[in-house]
Amino acid sequence: MTVTKMSWRPQYRSSKFRNVYGKVANREHCFDGIPITKNVHDNHFCAVNARFLAIVTESAGGGSFLVIPLEQTGRIEPNYPKVCGHQGNVLDIKWNPFIDNIIASCSEDTSVRIWEIPEGGLKRNMTEALLELHGHSRRVGLVEWHPTTNNILFSAGYDYKVLIWNLDVGEPVKMIDCHTDVILCMSFNTDGSLLTTTCKDKKLRVIEPRSGRVLQEANCKNHRVNRVVFLGNMKRLLTTGVSRWNTRQIALWDQEDLSMPLIEEEIDGLSGLLFPFYDADTHMLYLAGKGDGNIRYYEISTEKPYLSYLMEFRSPAPQKGLGVMPKHGLDVSACEVFRFYKLVTLKGLIEPISMIVPRRSDSYQEDIYPMTPGTEPALTPDEWLGGINRDPVLMSLKEGYKKSSKMVFKAPMKEKKSVVVNGIDLLENVPPRTENELLRMFFRQQDEIRRLKEELAQKDIRIRQLQLELKNLRNSPKNC
């Protein structure tokens, strides 16, 4: 009779990302003195690309955000120029993935705006947007660019609608109207043919965006979903949410069958919202809690156990939100596979955190840098709206990213319409939509009245002076 001996040694998975560690940038490479917004809306309030960092700021009377060139680290002056055209708080900002100086913003003032940032950053406050998009009837909480198509933008409002904007014409071209409450999160699959959403009505949906048809729907009673992310081409979704016992948890789903999650895993008993970030190149998932100081990371596979815990980056400073650098902006010579920009509200600080794979060799590490989605769009808006799907145009990071995008955003030319009633152009003099807008208009009018009164007083004095001079001329004896 043979006896099989059991080994009690723990089973370690062979993974090249087992020792990934987080490295915080030195203080001189952080961004300091930034009045980060105190808004409690559950967004990141931060967007970053290979050239600029954008942060939503605290401001009185309207909404604004800073745009800082990445090389301009250190302390930011209090009077640094802002993008400040919105009449209500800015709730979300996102950089165009194909044109690195174009950014979209949405606000409580019900509008979505497209801004063009000048070369080298702002020199003065920017109030005029390239495009103002009006289509929502209530505040707009989310904006997302389509991952493979140029100039297609999605916006989700508190009117429970998702609008699809074709920026070539500056108009909404589709509306997704299947939600019964506020939309919390939107995420695309790799080629942008599917959209997944989480909603306050406790449902997770997979939607065909062009038709608005709901392909799959999960009624999440035991796992109240907050955030969702597509896991690349794995045909999987990952959600973060809250269990019936109010503990934070994550769940993995098959995108073609949302009847039951594949796995549910409890994380901890803290209350902050869990933000998921997925890197399709390394198959790594990062979990960062709002108000936490730590970032957990996992490796995801298509076979059981699906989710393997790797490690945790720890920090005492709580994060309000996190921006993520696109792949082509990473430092491949340092084996950097992911980079966060952490918002520390109490210190007015933005702190870059690099996730690094420790390697001894200085040569290019091809195994951790596969071909990755680049800065060229795969489709035009008309092609995508016509039903074509195409995978992203890939690029290699081997030579380091130096090429600047050749694409330029051209705002559509619109005929100036006018509706004149009693000599007043109603489109030129739009009535205020929000209380903030009303207050700003009131103070502007007060300033204008004050200026006109001063001008009138000056003219009165000048008239009196001229009258006196005229009188003196008349009374003076004539020269013989």
PDB file of N, CA, C and O in Angstrom, residues 250-294:
ATOM      1  N   ILE A 250     -15.822  42.745  -4.183  1.00  0.00           N
ATOM      2  CA  ILE A 250     -15.690  42.764  -5.640  1.00  0.00           C
ATOM      3  C   ILE A 250     -16.357  41.517  -6.183  1.00  0.00           C
ATOM      4  O   ILE A 250     -16.478  40.505  -5.486  1.00  0.00           O
ATOM      5  N   ALA A 251     -16.809  41.603  -7.439  1.00  0.00           N
ATOM      6  CA  ALA A 251     -17.435  40.449  -8.076  1.00  0.00           C
ATOM      7  C   ALA A 251     -16.958  40.370  -9.525  1.00  0.00           C
ATOM      8  O   ALA A 251     -16.755  41.397 -10.180  1.00  0.00           O
ATOM      9  N   LEU A 252     -16.764  39.125  -9.999  1.00  0.00           N
ATOM     10  CA  LEU A 252     -16.346  38.879 -11.380  1.00  0.00           C
ATOM     11  C   LEU A 252     -17.514  38.257 -12.123  1.00  0.00           C
ATOM     12  O   LEU A 252     -18.173  37.355 -11.611  1.00  0.00           O
ATOM     13  N   TRP A 253     -17.796  38.773 -13.340  1.00  0.00           N
ATOM     14  CA  TRP A 253     -18.960  38.342 -14.110  1.00  0.00           C
ATOM     15  C   TRP A 253     -18.543  37.907 -15.512  1.00  0.00           C
ATOM     16  O   TRP A 253     -17.589  38.445 -16.073  1.00  0.00           O
ATOM     17  N   ASP A 254     -19.322  36.956 -16.075  1.00  0.00           N
ATOM     18  CA  ASP A 254     -19.225  36.622 -17.488  1.00  0.00           C
ATOM     19  C   ASP A 254     -20.111  37.611 -18.233  1.00  0.00           C
ATOM     20  O   ASP A 254     -21.310  37.694 -17.955  1.00  0.00           O
ATOM     21  N   GLN A 255     -19.545  38.367 -19.180  1.00  0.00           N
ATOM     22  CA  GLN A 255     -20.318  39.435 -19.831  1.00  0.00           C
ATOM     23  C   GLN A 255     -21.513  38.889 -20.637  1.00  0.00           C
ATOM     24  O   GLN A 255     -22.448  39.620 -20.944  1.00  0.00           O
ATOM     25  N   GLU A 256     -21.477  37.576 -20.984  1.00  0.00           N
ATOM     26  CA  GLU A 256     -22.576  37.001 -21.763  1.00  0.00           C
ATOM     27  C   GLU A 256     -23.619  36.309 -20.901  1.00  0.00           C
ATOM     28  O   GLU A 256     -24.623  35.802 -21.401  1.00  0.00           O
ATOM     29  N   ASP A 257     -23.388  36.304 -19.577  1.00  0.00           N
ATOM     30  CA  ASP A 257     -24.363  35.698 -18.660  1.00  0.00           C
ATOM     31  C   ASP A 257     -24.242  36.373 -17.291  1.00  0.00           C
ATOM     32  O   ASP A 257     -23.392  36.007 -16.481  1.00  0.00           O
ATOM     33  N   LEU A 258     -25.107  37.328 -17.049  1.00  0.00           N
ATOM     34  CA  LEU A 258     -25.043  38.080 -15.784  1.00  0.00           C
ATOM     35  C   LEU A 258     -26.014  37.521 -14.731  1.00  0.00           C
ATOM     36  O   LEU A 258     -26.340  38.204 -13.767  1.00  0.00           O
ATOM     37  N   SER A 259     -26.468  36.291 -14.928  1.00  0.00           N
ATOM     38  CA  SER A 259     -27.431  35.731 -13.967  1.00  0.00           C
ATOM     39  C   SER A 259     -26.802  35.554 -12.589  1.00  0.00           C
ATOM     40  O   SER A 259     -27.470  35.711 -11.565  1.00  0.00           O
ATOM     41  N   MET A 260     -25.504  35.191 -12.563  1.00  0.00           N
ATOM     42  CA  MET A 260     -24.784  34.984 -11.292  1.00  0.00           C
ATOM     43  C   MET A 260     -23.345  35.415 -11.472  1.00  0.00           C
ATOM     44  O   MET A 260     -22.752  35.161 -12.524  1.00  0.00           O
ATOM     45  N   PRO A 261     -22.729  36.049 -10.472  1.00  0.00           N
ATOM     46  CA  PRO A 261     -21.292  36.351 -10.598  1.00  0.00           C
ATOM     47  C   PRO A 261     -20.475  35.055 -10.551  1.00  0.00           C
ATOM     48  O   PRO A 261     -20.875  34.088  -9.905  1.00  0.00           O
ATOM     49  N   LEU A 262     -19.336  35.052 -11.248  1.00  0.00           N
ATOM     50  CA  LEU A 262     -18.440  33.883 -11.213  1.00  0.00           C
ATOM     51  C   LEU A 262     -17.838  33.729  -9.825  1.00  0.00           C
ATOM     52  O   LEU A 262     -17.742  32.617  -9.297  1.00  0.00           O
ATOM     53  N   ILE A 263     -17.384  34.868  -9.272  1.00  0.00           N
ATOM     54  CA  ILE A 263     -16.897  34.862  -7.879  1.00  0.00           C
ATOM     55  C   ILE A 263     -17.267  36.188  -7.213  1.00  0.00           C
ATOM     56  O   ILE A 263     -17.431  37.210  -7.879  1.00  0.00           O
ATOM     57  N   GLU A 264     -17.419  36.139  -5.901  1.00  0.00           N
ATOM     58  CA  GLU A 264     -17.575  37.348  -5.077  1.00  0.00           C
ATOM     59  C   GLU A 264     -16.524  37.265  -3.988  1.00  0.00           C
ATOM     60  O   GLU A 264     -16.322  36.198  -3.412  1.00  0.00           O
ATOM     61  N   GLU A 265     -15.858  38.374  -3.739  1.00  0.00           N
ATOM     62  CA  GLU A 265     -14.818  38.356  -2.705  1.00  0.00           C
ATOM     63  C   GLU A 265     -14.950  39.587  -1.818  1.00  0.00           C
ATOM     64  O   GLU A 265     -15.004  40.715  -2.319  1.00  0.00           O
ATOM     65  N   GLU A 266     -15.026  39.347  -0.522  1.00  0.00           N
ATOM     66  CA  GLU A 266     -15.110  40.463   0.420  1.00  0.00           C
ATOM     67  C   GLU A 266     -13.717  41.067   0.602  1.00  0.00           C
ATOM     68  O   GLU A 266     -12.729  40.341   0.698  1.00  0.00           O
ATOM     69  N   ILE A 267     -13.672  42.402   0.683  1.00  0.00           N
ATOM     70  CA  ILE A 267     -12.388  43.089   0.808  1.00  0.00           C
ATOM     71  C   ILE A 267     -12.160  43.527   2.254  1.00  0.00           C
ATOM     72  O   ILE A 267     -11.186  43.143   2.883  1.00  0.00           O
ATOM     73  N   ASP A 268     -13.051  44.358   2.778  1.00  0.00           N
ATOM     74  CA  ASP A 268     -12.923  44.822   4.180  1.00  0.00           C
ATOM     75  C   ASP A 268     -14.229  45.498   4.595  1.00  0.00           C
ATOM     76  O   ASP A 268     -15.193  45.549   3.831  1.00  0.00           O
ATOM     77  N   GLY A 269     -14.235  46.014   5.810  1.00  0.00           N
ATOM     78  CA  GLY A 269     -15.452  46.634   6.347  1.00  0.00           C
ATOM     79  C   GLY A 269     -15.463  48.148   6.271  1.00  0.00           C
ATOM     80  O   GLY A 269     -16.307  48.787   6.912  1.00  0.00           O
ATOM     81  N   LEU A 270     -14.544  48.740   5.503  1.00  0.00           N
ATOM     82  CA  LEU A 270     -14.503  50.205   5.406  1.00  0.00           C
ATOM     83  C   LEU A 270     -15.641  50.714   4.523  1.00  0.00           C
ATOM     84  O   LEU A 270     -16.271  49.962   3.778  1.00  0.00           O
ATOM     85  N   SER A 271     -15.889  52.028   4.597  1.00  0.00           N
ATOM     86  CA  SER A 271     -17.083  52.565   3.928  1.00  0.00           C
ATOM     87  C   SER A 271     -16.794  53.285   2.619  1.00  0.00           C
ATOM     88  O   SER A 271     -17.707  53.541   1.846  1.00  0.00           O
ATOM     89  N   GLY A 272     -15.529  53.643   2.338  1.00  0.00           N
ATOM     90  CA  GLY A 272     -15.211  54.422   1.128  1.00  0.00           C
ATOM     91  C   GLY A 272     -15.449  53.622  -0.146  1.00  0.00           C
ATOM     92  O   GLY A 272     -15.264  52.397  -0.181  1.00  0.00           O
ATOM     93  N   LEU A 273     -15.857  54.307  -1.192  1.00  0.00           N
ATOM     94  CA  LEU A 273     -16.098  53.677  -2.488  1.00  0.00           C
ATOM     95  C   LEU A 273     -14.814  53.047  -3.030  1.00  0.00           C
ATOM     96  O   LEU A 273     -13.744  53.635  -2.945  1.00  0.00           O
ATOM     97  N   LEU A 274     -14.906  51.833  -3.592  1.00  0.00           N
ATOM     98  CA  LEU A 274     -13.740  51.161  -4.182  1.00  0.00           C
ATOM     99  C   LEU A 274     -13.671  51.460  -5.675  1.00  0.00           C
ATOM    100  O   LEU A 274     -14.617  51.151  -6.413  1.00  0.00           O
ATOM    101  N   PHE A 275     -12.564  52.062  -6.131  1.00  0.00           N
ATOM    102  CA  PHE A 275     -12.349  52.327  -7.558  1.00  0.00           C
ATOM    103  C   PHE A 275     -11.515  51.193  -8.159  1.00  0.00           C
ATOM    104  O   PHE A 275     -10.415  50.922  -7.680  1.00  0.00           O
ATOM    105  N   PRO A 276     -12.002  50.525  -9.233  1.00  0.00           N
ATOM    106  CA  PRO A 276     -11.177  49.504  -9.899  1.00  0.00           C
ATOM    107  C   PRO A 276     -10.431  50.092 -11.095  1.00  0.00           C
ATOM    108  O   PRO A 276     -10.966  50.922 -11.827  1.00  0.00           O
ATOM    109  N   PHE A 277      -9.190  49.674 -11.306  1.00  0.00           N
ATOM    110  CA  PHE A 277      -8.398  50.059 -12.483  1.00  0.00           C
ATOM    111  C   PHE A 277      -7.821  48.773 -13.074  1.00  0.00           C
ATOM    112  O   PHE A 277      -7.194  47.998 -12.351  1.00  0.00           O
ATOM    113  N   TYR A 278      -8.007  48.577 -14.377  1.00  0.00           N
ATOM    114  CA  TYR A 278      -7.523  47.346 -14.995  1.00  0.00           C
ATOM    115  C   TYR A 278      -6.503  47.665 -16.076  1.00  0.00           C
ATOM    116  O   TYR A 278      -6.703  48.566 -16.890  1.00  0.00           O
ATOM    117  N   ASP A 279      -5.399  46.921 -16.057  1.00  0.00           N
ATOM    118  CA  ASP A 279      -4.357  47.056 -17.068  1.00  0.00           C
ATOM    119  C   ASP A 279      -4.391  45.799 -17.936  1.00  0.00           C
ATOM    120  O   ASP A 279      -3.971  44.720 -17.500  1.00  0.00           O
ATOM    121  N   ALA A 280      -4.923  45.937 -19.175  1.00  0.00           N
ATOM    122  CA  ALA A 280      -5.098  44.771 -20.057  1.00  0.00           C
ATOM    123  C   ALA A 280      -3.758  44.190 -20.512  1.00  0.00           C
ATOM    124  O   ALA A 280      -3.679  43.013 -20.866  1.00  0.00           O
ATOM    125  N   ASP A 281      -2.684  45.000 -20.501  1.00  0.00           N
ATOM    126  CA  ASP A 281      -1.377  44.516 -20.963  1.00  0.00           C
ATOM    127  C   ASP A 281      -0.738  43.543 -19.970  1.00  0.00           C
ATOM    128  O   ASP A 281      -0.064  42.593 -20.357  1.00  0.00           O
ATOM    129  N   THR A 282      -0.940  43.802 -18.685  1.00  0.00           N
ATOM    130  CA  THR A 282      -0.336  42.938 -17.656  1.00  0.00           C
ATOM    131  C   THR A 282      -1.375  42.057 -16.964  1.00  0.00           C
ATOM    132  O   THR A 282      -1.016  41.233 -16.125  1.00  0.00           O
ATOM    133  N   HIS A 283      -2.659  42.256 -17.281  1.00  0.00           N
ATOM    134  CA  HIS A 283      -3.783  41.554 -16.629  1.00  0.00           C
ATOM    135  C   HIS A 283      -3.806  41.831 -15.123  1.00  0.00           C
ATOM    136  O   HIS A 283      -4.197  40.964 -14.335  1.00  0.00           O
ATOM    137  N   MET A 284      -3.371  43.027 -14.760  1.00  0.00           N
ATOM    138  CA  MET A 284      -3.381  43.389 -13.335  1.00  0.00           C
ATOM    139  C   MET A 284      -4.560  44.294 -13.015  1.00  0.00           C
ATOM    140  O   MET A 284      -4.909  45.186 -13.784  1.00  0.00           O
ATOM    141  N   LEU A 285      -5.181  44.027 -11.862  1.00  0.00           N
ATOM    142  CA  LEU A 285      -6.294  44.824 -11.360  1.00  0.00           C
ATOM    143  C   LEU A 285      -5.825  45.573 -10.113  1.00  0.00           C
ATOM    144  O   LEU A 285      -5.229  44.973  -9.218  1.00  0.00           O
ATOM    145  N   TYR A 286      -6.078  46.881 -10.086  1.00  0.00           N
ATOM    146  CA  TYR A 286      -5.741  47.701  -8.918  1.00  0.00           C
ATOM    147  C   TYR A 286      -7.038  48.157  -8.255  1.00  0.00           C
ATOM    148  O   TYR A 286      -7.966  48.586  -8.943  1.00  0.00           O
ATOM    149  N   LEU A 287      -7.100  48.049  -6.934  1.00  0.00           N
ATOM    150  CA  LEU A 287      -8.276  48.509  -6.186  1.00  0.00           C
ATOM    151  C   LEU A 287      -7.847  49.608  -5.227  1.00  0.00           C
ATOM    152  O   LEU A 287      -6.959  49.402  -4.393  1.00  0.00           O
ATOM    153  N   ALA A 288      -8.481  50.771  -5.344  1.00  0.00           N
ATOM    154  CA  ALA A 288      -8.139  51.906  -4.480  1.00  0.00           C
ATOM    155  C   ALA A 288      -9.424  52.451  -3.864  1.00  0.00           C
ATOM    156  O   ALA A 288     -10.374  52.783  -4.589  1.00  0.00           O
ATOM    157  N   GLY A 289      -9.473  52.529  -2.563  1.00  0.00           N
ATOM    158  CA  GLY A 289     -10.667  53.023  -1.871  1.00  0.00           C
ATOM    159  C   GLY A 289     -10.606  54.525  -1.670  1.00  0.00           C
ATOM    160  O   GLY A 289      -9.555  55.081  -1.349  1.00  0.00           O
ATOM    161  N   LYS A 290     -11.752  55.194  -1.878  1.00  0.00           N
ATOM    162  CA  LYS A 290     -11.825  56.628  -1.617  1.00  0.00           C
ATOM    163  C   LYS A 290     -11.670  56.847  -0.107  1.00  0.00           C
ATOM    164  O   LYS A 290     -12.387  56.242   0.697  1.00  0.00           O
ATOM    165  N   GLY A 291     -10.720  57.700   0.275  1.00  0.00           N
ATOM    166  CA  GLY A 291     -10.446  57.930   1.696  1.00  0.00           C
ATOM    167  C   GLY A 291      -9.430  56.968   2.279  1.00  0.00           C
ATOM    168  O   GLY A 291      -8.983  57.139   3.404  1.00  0.00           O
ATOM    169  N   ASP A 292      -9.041  55.920   1.511  1.00  0.00           N
ATOM    170  CA  ASP A 292      -7.990  54.990   1.969  1.00  0.00           C
ATOM    171  C   ASP A 292      -6.633  55.571   1.601  1.00  0.00           C
ATOM    172  O   ASP A 292      -6.523  56.456   0.764  1.00  0.00           O
ATOM    173  N   GLY A 293      -5.581  54.976   2.172  1.00  0.00           N
ATOM    174  CA  GLY A 293      -4.227  55.343   1.769  1.00  0.00           C
ATOM    175  C   GLY A 293      -3.565  54.247   0.964  1.00  0.00           C
ATOM    176  O   GLY A 293      -2.497  54.433   0.413  1.00  0.00           O
ATOM    177  N   ASN A 294      -4.227  53.081   0.896  1.00  0.00           N
ATOM    178  CA  ASN A 294      -3.581  51.923   0.254  1.00  0.00           C
ATOM    179  C   ASN A 294      -4.172  51.627  -1.128  1.00  0.00           C
ATOM    180  O   ASN A 294      -5.282  52.050  -1.455  1.00  0.00           O
TER     181      ASN A 294
END
